[in-house]
Amino acid sequence: TRDGRDASADYLESGFGPTNIFCAAEIWRMCWNAVKPWREQLGSDQWMDVKYEELVKNPTALLKAICEFLGEEYFESMHDFHRSEIGKSRGATRDHKPLGHPTSDRYIGIHKNLLSLRDQRIFATVAGKELQEAGYELDVEPMEITEEDQALYRELDGRIRAATLDAPEGHIVYESYNDWVIDQREERKRQGIWKD
């Protein structure tokens, strides 16, 4: 789990994903609510919540706990992801820059600089309840958003995404990422660490 405001700020800065704070907040809320039943139904031997902020502040302790939970051996080299070929290549891109350097807490609270007060209030309206459920403090007052405003945010998001896909190389950028994901899955199958 990551602070939804920070996750939304990252969405809006990326070359893919939602294009306005309303839609970014909707996606974060949807993801939070999608796993809620699993959190409630699965025991502690089957479910482990990991907070992004705790992971980046104390990566060694949390990685050891995750490995123990998974029944896997912990290796100090797990912290060297940024030195791997994929870490270097993905870290050289704007959307995946954090992969190019060691774990850091520098991305905690980025919403305070990247989201306007109005955007923070919109997020609070859309996903404030879920943000508090996740253990984060809501520090702004939600604002009223009419159904007409909601429809406009969704319409604009769809138009911008469609325009991006139709732009020169738009399909290539989006499709190449999907191809990369598929290639990674196929490689994991070959290594025996992924099954359909």
CSV table of C-alpha atoms in Angstrom, one decimal:
chain,number,residue,atom,x,y,z
A,1,THR,CA,0.0,0.0,0.0
A,2,ARG,CA,1.2,3.5,-0.8
A,3,ASP,CA,-0.3,6.9,0.1
A,4,GLY,CA,-2.8,7.3,-2.7
A,5,ARG,CA,-2.0,11.0,-3.1
A,6,ASP,CA,1.7,10.1,-3.8
A,7,ALA,CA,0.7,7.3,-6.1
A,8,SER,CA,-1.7,9.6,-8.0
A,9,ALA,CA,0.9,12.3,-8.3
A,10,ASP,CA,3.2,9.7,-9.9
A,11,TYR,CA,0.4,8.6,-12.2
A,12,LEU,CA,0.0,12.1,-13.4
A,13,GLU,CA,3.7,12.6,-14.0
A,14,SER,CA,4.0,9.4,-16.0
A,15,GLY,CA,3.6,8.8,-19.7
A,16,PHE,CA,0.7,6.4,-19.1
A,17,GLY,CA,-2.3,6.1,-16.8
A,18,PRO,CA,-4.9,8.6,-15.7
A,19,THR,CA,-4.5,12.2,-16.9
A,20,ASN,CA,-6.3,14.1,-14.1
A,21,ILE,CA,-6.5,13.8,-10.3
A,22,PHE,CA,-10.1,12.7,-10.3
A,23,CYS,CA,-9.4,9.6,-12.4
A,24,ALA,CA,-6.1,8.9,-10.6
A,25,ALA,CA,-8.0,8.9,-7.3
A,26,GLU,CA,-10.7,6.6,-8.7
A,27,ILE,CA,-8.1,4.1,-9.8
A,28,TRP,CA,-6.3,4.2,-6.4
A,29,ARG,CA,-9.6,3.8,-4.6
A,30,MET,CA,-10.6,0.9,-6.9
A,31,CYS,CA,-7.3,-0.9,-6.2
A,32,TRP,CA,-7.7,-0.4,-2.5
A,33,ASN,CA,-11.2,-1.8,-2.5
A,34,ALA,CA,-10.3,-4.7,-4.8
A,35,VAL,CA,-8.0,-6.2,-2.2
A,36,LYS,CA,-10.2,-5.4,0.8
A,37,PRO,CA,-12.1,-8.8,0.7
A,38,TRP,CA,-8.7,-10.7,0.6
A,39,ARG,CA,-7.4,-8.7,3.6
A,40,GLU,CA,-10.5,-9.6,5.5
A,41,GLN,CA,-10.7,-13.3,4.5
A,42,LEU,CA,-7.2,-14.5,4.5
A,43,GLY,CA,-5.2,-15.3,7.6
A,44,SER,CA,-1.8,-13.8,8.5
A,45,ASP,CA,-0.1,-16.9,7.1
A,46,GLN,CA,-1.6,-16.1,3.6
A,47,TRP,CA,-1.7,-12.3,3.5
A,48,MET,CA,1.0,-9.8,4.3
A,49,ASP,CA,0.4,-6.1,4.1
A,50,VAL,CA,3.4,-4.1,3.1
A,51,LYS,CA,3.4,-0.3,3.2
A,52,TYR,CA,5.6,1.4,0.6
A,53,GLU,CA,6.7,4.0,3.2
A,54,GLU,CA,7.9,1.4,5.6
A,55,LEU,CA,9.7,-0.5,2.8
A,56,VAL,CA,11.7,2.5,1.7
A,57,LYS,CA,12.5,3.7,5.2
A,58,ASN,CA,13.7,0.3,6.5
A,59,PRO,CA,14.2,-1.9,3.4
A,60,THR,CA,16.4,-4.6,5.1
A,61,ALA,CA,14.1,-5.4,7.9
A,62,LEU,CA,11.0,-5.4,5.7
A,63,LEU,CA,12.7,-7.5,3.0
A,64,LYS,CA,13.7,-10.0,5.6
A,65,ALA,CA,10.1,-10.2,6.9
A,66,ILE,CA,8.8,-10.6,3.4
A,67,CYS,CA,11.2,-13.4,2.6
A,68,GLU,CA,10.3,-15.1,5.9
A,69,PHE,CA,6.6,-14.8,5.0
A,70,LEU,CA,7.2,-16.3,1.6
A,71,GLY,CA,9.6,-19.0,2.8
A,72,GLU,CA,12.4,-17.6,0.7
A,73,GLU,CA,16.0,-17.0,1.6
A,74,TYR,CA,17.0,-13.3,2.1
A,75,PHE,CA,20.0,-12.1,0.2
A,76,GLU,CA,21.8,-8.8,0.7
A,77,SER,CA,21.9,-8.6,-3.1
A,78,MET,CA,18.2,-8.0,-3.2
A,79,HIS,CA,19.0,-4.3,-2.5
A,80,ASP,CA,21.1,-4.2,-5.7
A,81,PHE,CA,18.1,-4.2,-8.2
A,82,HIS,CA,19.3,-0.8,-9.5
A,83,ARG,CA,22.5,-2.4,-10.7
A,84,SER,CA,20.8,-5.1,-12.8
A,85,GLU,CA,20.4,-4.6,-16.6
A,86,ILE,CA,16.6,-4.1,-16.3
A,87,GLY,CA,17.1,-1.7,-13.4
A,88,LYS,CA,19.6,0.3,-15.4
A,89,SER,CA,17.5,0.4,-18.6
A,90,ARG,CA,14.2,1.0,-16.9
A,91,GLY,CA,15.8,3.5,-14.5
A,92,ALA,CA,16.9,5.5,-17.5
A,93,THR,CA,13.3,6.2,-18.4
A,94,ARG,CA,11.2,9.0,-16.9
A,95,ASP,CA,8.4,6.7,-15.8
A,96,HIS,CA,10.7,4.2,-14.0
A,97,LYS,CA,13.5,6.5,-12.7
A,98,PRO,CA,13.4,5.1,-9.1
A,99,LEU,CA,14.5,1.7,-10.5
A,100,GLY,CA,17.9,3.4,-11.4
A,101,HIS,CA,19.0,4.1,-7.9
A,102,PRO,CA,19.0,2.5,-4.4
A,103,THR,CA,15.8,2.4,-2.3
A,104,SER,CA,15.1,5.8,-1.0
A,105,ASP,CA,12.3,7.6,0.9
A,106,ARG,CA,12.6,10.7,-1.3
A,107,TYR,CA,9.2,9.8,-3.0
A,108,ILE,CA,7.3,9.9,0.3
A,109,GLY,CA,5.0,13.0,0.4
A,110,ILE,CA,5.6,14.1,-3.2
A,111,HIS,CA,1.9,15.0,-3.5
A,112,LYS,CA,2.6,18.1,-1.3
A,113,ASN,CA,4.7,19.6,-4.1
A,114,LEU,CA,3.1,17.9,-7.2
A,115,LEU,CA,-0.6,18.3,-6.4
A,116,SER,CA,-2.3,21.6,-5.9
A,117,LEU,CA,-4.5,22.2,-2.9
A,118,ARG,CA,-7.5,21.8,-5.2
A,119,ASP,CA,-6.2,18.5,-6.5
A,120,GLN,CA,-5.6,17.3,-2.9
A,121,ARG,CA,-9.2,18.2,-2.0
A,122,ILE,CA,-10.5,16.3,-5.1
A,123,PHE,CA,-8.5,13.3,-4.0
A,124,ALA,CA,-10.0,13.6,-0.5
A,125,THR,CA,-13.5,13.7,-2.0
A,126,VAL,CA,-13.0,10.6,-4.2
A,127,ALA,CA,-10.8,8.4,-2.0
A,128,GLY,CA,-10.4,10.1,1.4
A,129,LYS,CA,-12.3,7.4,3.2
A,130,GLU,CA,-10.1,4.7,1.7
A,131,LEU,CA,-7.0,6.7,2.4
A,132,GLN,CA,-7.9,6.9,6.1
A,133,GLU,CA,-8.7,3.1,6.1
A,134,ALA,CA,-5.2,2.6,4.7
A,135,GLY,CA,-3.8,4.5,7.8
A,136,TYR,CA,-3.0,7.8,6.2
A,137,GLU,CA,-4.0,11.2,7.6
A,138,LEU,CA,-6.4,13.2,5.6
A,139,ASP,CA,-5.1,16.8,6.0
A,140,VAL,CA,-7.4,18.7,3.7
A,141,GLU,CA,-11.2,19.2,3.5
A,142,PRO,CA,-12.9,17.3,0.7
A,143,MET,CA,-14.7,19.5,-1.9
A,144,GLU,CA,-18.0,19.0,-3.6
A,145,ILE,CA,-17.8,17.4,-7.0
A,146,THR,CA,-21.0,17.3,-9.0
A,147,GLU,CA,-22.0,14.4,-11.2
A,148,GLU,CA,-21.5,16.7,-14.2
A,149,ASP,CA,-17.9,17.4,-13.0
A,150,GLN,CA,-17.3,13.7,-12.6
A,151,ALA,CA,-18.5,13.0,-16.1
A,152,LEU,CA,-16.3,15.8,-17.5
A,153,TYR,CA,-13.2,14.4,-15.7
A,154,ARG,CA,-13.8,10.9,-17.1
A,155,GLU,CA,-14.5,12.3,-20.6
A,156,LEU,CA,-11.4,14.4,-20.7
A,157,ASP,CA,-9.3,11.5,-19.4
A,158,GLY,CA,-10.6,9.3,-22.2
A,159,ARG,CA,-10.0,12.0,-24.8
A,160,ILE,CA,-6.4,12.6,-23.7
A,161,ARG,CA,-5.6,8.9,-23.6
A,162,ALA,CA,-7.1,8.4,-27.0
A,163,ALA,CA,-5.2,11.4,-28.4
A,164,THR,CA,-2.0,10.1,-26.9
A,165,LEU,CA,-2.4,6.7,-28.5
A,166,ASP,CA,-3.1,8.3,-31.9
A,167,ALA,CA,-0.1,10.6,-31.6
A,168,PRO,CA,3.0,9.8,-33.6
A,169,GLU,CA,4.7,6.8,-31.9
A,170,GLY,CA,1.8,6.7,-29.3
A,171,HIS,CA,0.9,3.2,-30.2
A,172,ILE,CA,4.5,2.2,-30.2
A,173,VAL,CA,5.2,3.5,-26.7
A,174,TYR,CA,2.1,1.9,-25.2
A,175,GLU,CA,2.4,-1.4,-27.1
A,176,SER,CA,6.1,-1.7,-26.4
A,177,TYR,CA,5.5,-1.5,-22.7
A,178,ASN,CA,2.9,-4.3,-23.0
A,179,ASP,CA,5.3,-6.3,-25.2
A,180,TRP,CA,8.0,-5.9,-22.5
A,181,VAL,CA,5.6,-7.2,-19.8
A,182,ILE,CA,4.8,-10.2,-22.0
A,183,ASP,CA,8.5,-10.8,-22.7
A,184,GLN,CA,9.2,-10.7,-18.9
A,185,ARG,CA,6.4,-13.2,-18.3
A,186,GLU,CA,7.8,-15.6,-21.0
A,187,GLU,CA,11.3,-15.4,-19.6
A,188,ARG,CA,9.9,-16.2,-16.1
A,189,LYS,CA,8.2,-19.2,-17.6
A,190,ARG,CA,11.4,-20.4,-19.2
A,191,GLN,CA,13.1,-20.0,-15.8
A,192,GLY,CA,10.4,-22.0,-14.2
A,193,ILE,CA,9.2,-19.2,-11.9
A,194,TRP,CA,6.0,-18.4,-13.6
A,195,LYS,CA,3.1,-20.6,-14.5
A,196,ASP,CA,-0.1,-19.8,-16.4
